[in-house]
Coordinates of C-alpha atoms in Angstrom, one line a residue:
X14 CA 18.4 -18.8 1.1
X15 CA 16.1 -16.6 2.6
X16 CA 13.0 -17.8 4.6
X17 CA 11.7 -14.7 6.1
X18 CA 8.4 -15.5 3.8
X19 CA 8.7 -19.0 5.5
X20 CA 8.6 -17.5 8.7
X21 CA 5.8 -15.4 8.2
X22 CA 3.4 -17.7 7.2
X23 CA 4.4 -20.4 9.6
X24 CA 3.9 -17.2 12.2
X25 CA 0.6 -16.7 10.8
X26 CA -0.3 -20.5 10.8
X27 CA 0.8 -20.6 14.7
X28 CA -2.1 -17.6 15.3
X29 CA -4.4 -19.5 14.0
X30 CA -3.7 -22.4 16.1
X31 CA -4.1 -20.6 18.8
X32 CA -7.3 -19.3 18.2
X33 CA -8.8 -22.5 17.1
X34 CA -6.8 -23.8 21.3
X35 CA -8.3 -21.1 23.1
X36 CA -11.0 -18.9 21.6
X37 CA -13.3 -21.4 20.5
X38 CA -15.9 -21.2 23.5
X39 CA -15.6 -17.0 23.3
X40 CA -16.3 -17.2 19.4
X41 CA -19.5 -19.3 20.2
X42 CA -20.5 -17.1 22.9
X43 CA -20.2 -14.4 20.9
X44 CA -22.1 -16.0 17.9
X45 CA -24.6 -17.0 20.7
X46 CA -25.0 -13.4 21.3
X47 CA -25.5 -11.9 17.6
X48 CA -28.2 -14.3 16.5
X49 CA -30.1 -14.1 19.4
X50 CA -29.3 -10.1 18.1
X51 CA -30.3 -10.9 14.7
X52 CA -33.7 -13.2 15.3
X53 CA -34.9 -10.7 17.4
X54 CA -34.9 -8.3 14.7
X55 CA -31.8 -6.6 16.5
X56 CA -28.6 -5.3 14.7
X57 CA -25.0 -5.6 15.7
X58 CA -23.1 -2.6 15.4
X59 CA -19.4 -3.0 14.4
X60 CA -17.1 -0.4 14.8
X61 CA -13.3 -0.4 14.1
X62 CA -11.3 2.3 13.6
X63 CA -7.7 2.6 11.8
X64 CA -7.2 -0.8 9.9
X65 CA -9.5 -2.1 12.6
X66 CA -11.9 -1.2 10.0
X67 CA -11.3 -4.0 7.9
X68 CA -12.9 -6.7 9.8
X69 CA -16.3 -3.9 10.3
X70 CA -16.2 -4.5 6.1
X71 CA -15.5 -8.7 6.2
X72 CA -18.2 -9.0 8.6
X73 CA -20.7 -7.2 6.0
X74 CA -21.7 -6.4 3.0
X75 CA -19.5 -8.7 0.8
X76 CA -20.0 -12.5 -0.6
X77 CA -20.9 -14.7 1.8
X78 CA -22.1 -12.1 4.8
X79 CA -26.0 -11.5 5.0
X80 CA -27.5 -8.8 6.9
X81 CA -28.3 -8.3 10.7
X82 CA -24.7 -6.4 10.8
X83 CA -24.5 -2.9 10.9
X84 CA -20.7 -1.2 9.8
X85 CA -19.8 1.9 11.5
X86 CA -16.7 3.5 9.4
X87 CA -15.9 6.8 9.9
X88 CA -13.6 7.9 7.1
X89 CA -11.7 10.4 9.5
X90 CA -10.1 7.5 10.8
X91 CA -10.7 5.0 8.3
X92 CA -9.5 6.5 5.0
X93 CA -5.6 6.0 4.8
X94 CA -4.5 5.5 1.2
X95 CA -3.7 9.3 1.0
X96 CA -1.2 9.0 4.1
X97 CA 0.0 12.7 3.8
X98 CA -2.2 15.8 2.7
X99 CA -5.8 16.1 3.3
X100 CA -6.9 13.4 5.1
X101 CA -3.4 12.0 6.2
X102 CA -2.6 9.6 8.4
X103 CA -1.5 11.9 11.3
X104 CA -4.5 13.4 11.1
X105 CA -6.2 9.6 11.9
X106 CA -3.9 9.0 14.2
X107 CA -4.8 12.4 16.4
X108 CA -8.5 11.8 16.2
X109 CA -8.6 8.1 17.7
X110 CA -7.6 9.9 20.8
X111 CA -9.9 12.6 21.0
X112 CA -11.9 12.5 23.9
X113 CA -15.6 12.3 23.3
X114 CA -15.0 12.0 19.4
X115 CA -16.8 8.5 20.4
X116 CA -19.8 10.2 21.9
X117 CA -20.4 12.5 18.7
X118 CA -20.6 9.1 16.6
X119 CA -22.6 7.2 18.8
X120 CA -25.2 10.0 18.8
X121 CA -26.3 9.4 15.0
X122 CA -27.8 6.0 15.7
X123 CA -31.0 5.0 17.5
X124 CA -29.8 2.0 19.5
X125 CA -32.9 -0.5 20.1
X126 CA -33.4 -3.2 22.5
X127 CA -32.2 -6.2 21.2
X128 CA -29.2 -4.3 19.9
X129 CA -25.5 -5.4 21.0
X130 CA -21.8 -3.5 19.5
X131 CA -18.6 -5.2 19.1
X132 CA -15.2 -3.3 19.0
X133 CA -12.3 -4.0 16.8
X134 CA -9.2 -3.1 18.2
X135 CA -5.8 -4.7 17.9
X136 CA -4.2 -2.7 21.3
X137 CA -7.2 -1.7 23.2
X138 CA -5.6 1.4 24.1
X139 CA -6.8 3.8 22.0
X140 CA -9.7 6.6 23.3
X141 CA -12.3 6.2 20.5
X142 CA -13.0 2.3 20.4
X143 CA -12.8 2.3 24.5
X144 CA -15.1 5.0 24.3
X145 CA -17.3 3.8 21.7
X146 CA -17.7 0.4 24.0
X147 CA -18.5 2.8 27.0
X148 CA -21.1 4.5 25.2
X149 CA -22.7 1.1 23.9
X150 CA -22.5 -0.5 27.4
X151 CA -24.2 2.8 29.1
X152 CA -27.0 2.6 26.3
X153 CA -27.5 -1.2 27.7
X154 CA -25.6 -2.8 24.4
X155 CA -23.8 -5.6 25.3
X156 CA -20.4 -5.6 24.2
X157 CA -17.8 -8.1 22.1
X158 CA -14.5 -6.8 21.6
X159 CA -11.6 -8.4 19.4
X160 CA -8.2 -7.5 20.7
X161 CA -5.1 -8.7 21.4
X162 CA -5.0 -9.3 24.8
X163 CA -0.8 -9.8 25.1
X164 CA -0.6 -6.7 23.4
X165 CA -3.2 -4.7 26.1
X166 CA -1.9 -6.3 28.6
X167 CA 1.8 -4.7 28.3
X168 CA 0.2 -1.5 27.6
X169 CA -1.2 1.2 29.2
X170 CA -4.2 2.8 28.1
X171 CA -5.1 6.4 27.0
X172 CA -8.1 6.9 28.5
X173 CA -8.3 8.8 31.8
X174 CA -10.0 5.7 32.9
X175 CA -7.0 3.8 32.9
X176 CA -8.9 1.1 30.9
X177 CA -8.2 -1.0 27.9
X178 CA -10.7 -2.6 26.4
X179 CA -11.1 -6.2 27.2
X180 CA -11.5 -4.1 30.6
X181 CA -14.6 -2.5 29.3
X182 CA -16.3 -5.3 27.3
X183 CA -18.9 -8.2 28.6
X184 CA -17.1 -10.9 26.3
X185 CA -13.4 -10.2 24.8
X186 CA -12.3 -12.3 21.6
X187 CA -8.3 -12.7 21.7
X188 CA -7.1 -12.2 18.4
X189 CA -3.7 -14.3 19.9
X190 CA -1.9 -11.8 18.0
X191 CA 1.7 -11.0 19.7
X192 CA 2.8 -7.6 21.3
X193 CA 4.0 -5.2 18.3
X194 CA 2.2 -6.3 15.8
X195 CA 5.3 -7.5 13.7
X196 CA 6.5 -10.9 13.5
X197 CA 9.6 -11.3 11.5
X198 CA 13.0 -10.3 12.2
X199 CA 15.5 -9.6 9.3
X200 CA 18.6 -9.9 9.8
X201 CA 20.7 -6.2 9.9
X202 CA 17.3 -4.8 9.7
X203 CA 16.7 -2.7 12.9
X204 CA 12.9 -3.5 13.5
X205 CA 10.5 -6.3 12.7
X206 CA 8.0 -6.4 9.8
X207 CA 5.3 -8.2 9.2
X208 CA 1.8 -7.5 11.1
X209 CA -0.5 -10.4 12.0
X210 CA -3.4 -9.0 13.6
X211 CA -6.0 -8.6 10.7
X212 CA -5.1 -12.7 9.9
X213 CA -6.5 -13.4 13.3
X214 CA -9.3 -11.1 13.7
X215 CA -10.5 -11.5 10.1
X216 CA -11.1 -15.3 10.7
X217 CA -12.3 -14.5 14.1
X218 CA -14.6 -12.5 11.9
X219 CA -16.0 -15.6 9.5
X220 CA -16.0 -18.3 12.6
X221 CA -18.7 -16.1 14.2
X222 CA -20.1 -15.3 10.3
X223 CA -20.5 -19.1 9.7
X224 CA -21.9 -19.8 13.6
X225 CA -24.3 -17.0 13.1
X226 CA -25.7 -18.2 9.8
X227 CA -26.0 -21.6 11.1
X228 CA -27.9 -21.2 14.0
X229 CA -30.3 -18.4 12.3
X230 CA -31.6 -21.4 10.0
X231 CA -31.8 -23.9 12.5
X232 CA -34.1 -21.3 14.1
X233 CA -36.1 -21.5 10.9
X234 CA -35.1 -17.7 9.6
X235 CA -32.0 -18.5 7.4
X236 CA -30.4 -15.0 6.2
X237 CA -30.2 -13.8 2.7
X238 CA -27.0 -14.7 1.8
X239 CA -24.7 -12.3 -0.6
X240 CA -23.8 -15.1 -3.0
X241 CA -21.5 -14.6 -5.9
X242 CA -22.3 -16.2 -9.4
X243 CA -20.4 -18.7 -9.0
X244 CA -22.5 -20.4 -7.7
X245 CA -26.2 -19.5 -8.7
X246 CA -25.2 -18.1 -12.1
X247 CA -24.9 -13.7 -12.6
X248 CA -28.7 -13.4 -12.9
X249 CA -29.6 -15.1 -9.8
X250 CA -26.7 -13.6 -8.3
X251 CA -27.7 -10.1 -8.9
X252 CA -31.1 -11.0 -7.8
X253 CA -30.1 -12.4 -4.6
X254 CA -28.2 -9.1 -3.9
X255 CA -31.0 -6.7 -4.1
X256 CA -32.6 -9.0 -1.7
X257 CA -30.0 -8.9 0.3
X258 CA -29.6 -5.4 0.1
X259 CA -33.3 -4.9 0.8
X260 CA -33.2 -6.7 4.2
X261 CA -30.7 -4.6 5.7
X262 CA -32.6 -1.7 4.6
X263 CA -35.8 -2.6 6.2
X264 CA -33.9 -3.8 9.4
X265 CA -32.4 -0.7 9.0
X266 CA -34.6 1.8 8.5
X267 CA -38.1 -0.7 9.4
X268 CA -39.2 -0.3 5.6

């Protein structure tokens, strides 16, 4: 019988074990580090790139994320469902190594002092998020990244610096994900399938959520929560949403 579904999941499990074993004192650092960001009246910037981009969206806006997070997405390198044609995939692919592509996006936002970035990137070799963590550090951001760090580690970077980068950021979040991405071997099959990295980096993403939210009330300023009928009903819910919605825009924009 086949258990290559078995052995996904019990892959997947393992990750997860591993992160709970080892990252647990980086994950509270880095929680440490965005609400002291958010009750200052600071926001931290997210930035992911490729399917990177997936935890900048479970961090915020969706049910139970509240704002002090700000999502950079650029669809150049974030839009991939069209894979060929306009806006294909190779076309992604060639911009994440662009040199001073990074620089260009950094350059919309006014960065303020209480302000910190964190990078998602599964390798930590690509040009644009080591860049984008370059440009954050020289604007005086500290930096979280999420990577893998067995995956950097047995890779070399594309940056003239030479840098991955874990090698770059003031605190690095191992996503304990293995080198390939691809976990599962099938038998007559030539190369693995089955990634892991967004398991690890999207709960990665919630522990620091949930850490966040809890020390913000215990500081007395408890975020507006994006909360789902289910539990207040659809009129509250809706309610609740514009005044979620209306937070971020005057932490935002200051009105």
């Amino acid at each position: 019988m086949s258990t290559s579904h078995l052995s996904y999941l019990h892959t997947a499990q393992d990750i997860l074990k591993q992160i709970e074993a080892t990252q647990t004192d980086a994950i509270a650092q880095a929680s440490d580090m965005c609400a002291e960001t958010i009750a200052e009246g600071g926001l931290v910037y997210l930035f992911g790139s490729g399917h990177s981009r997936m935890a900048v969206e479970e961090m915020f806006p969706r049910y139970g994320s509240f704002p002090g997070f700000f999502p950079i997405v650029e669809l150049a390198v974030t839009y991939h469902n069209q894979v060929v044609g306009c806006n294909g995939q190779r076309q992604a692919l060639f911009l994440e190594n662009i040199p001073g592509y990074a620089e260009v996006i950094l350059r919309n936002f006014s960065f303020g002092a209480h302000d910190c970035m964190m990078v998602f990137s599964n390798s930590g070799t690509n040009i644009l998020p080591i860049e984008i963590a370059m440009g954050a550090k020289a604007r005086h951001l500290p930096v979280i990244a999420v990577s893998s760090l067995a995956h950097s580690r047995s890779s070399t970077s594309k940056h003239t610096s030479g840098k991955r980068l874990f090698e770059i950021a003031d605190l690095t979040i191992d996503n304990c994900n293995p080198p390939g991405d691809a976990v599962v071997e099938i038998p007559n099959l030539a190369y693995p399938v089955g990634p892991t990295s967004s398991i690890g980096t999207l709960s990665i993403v919630n522990a620091i959520k949930c850490r966040v939210a809890e020390q913000l009330t215990e500081r007395g300023q408890p975020p507006v929560v994006l909360t789902g009928a289910h539990f207040i009903g659809p009129e509250e819910s809706a309610k609740q949403i514009e005044r979620a919605y209306d937070d971020y825009k005057v932490r935002v924009h200051g009105s």
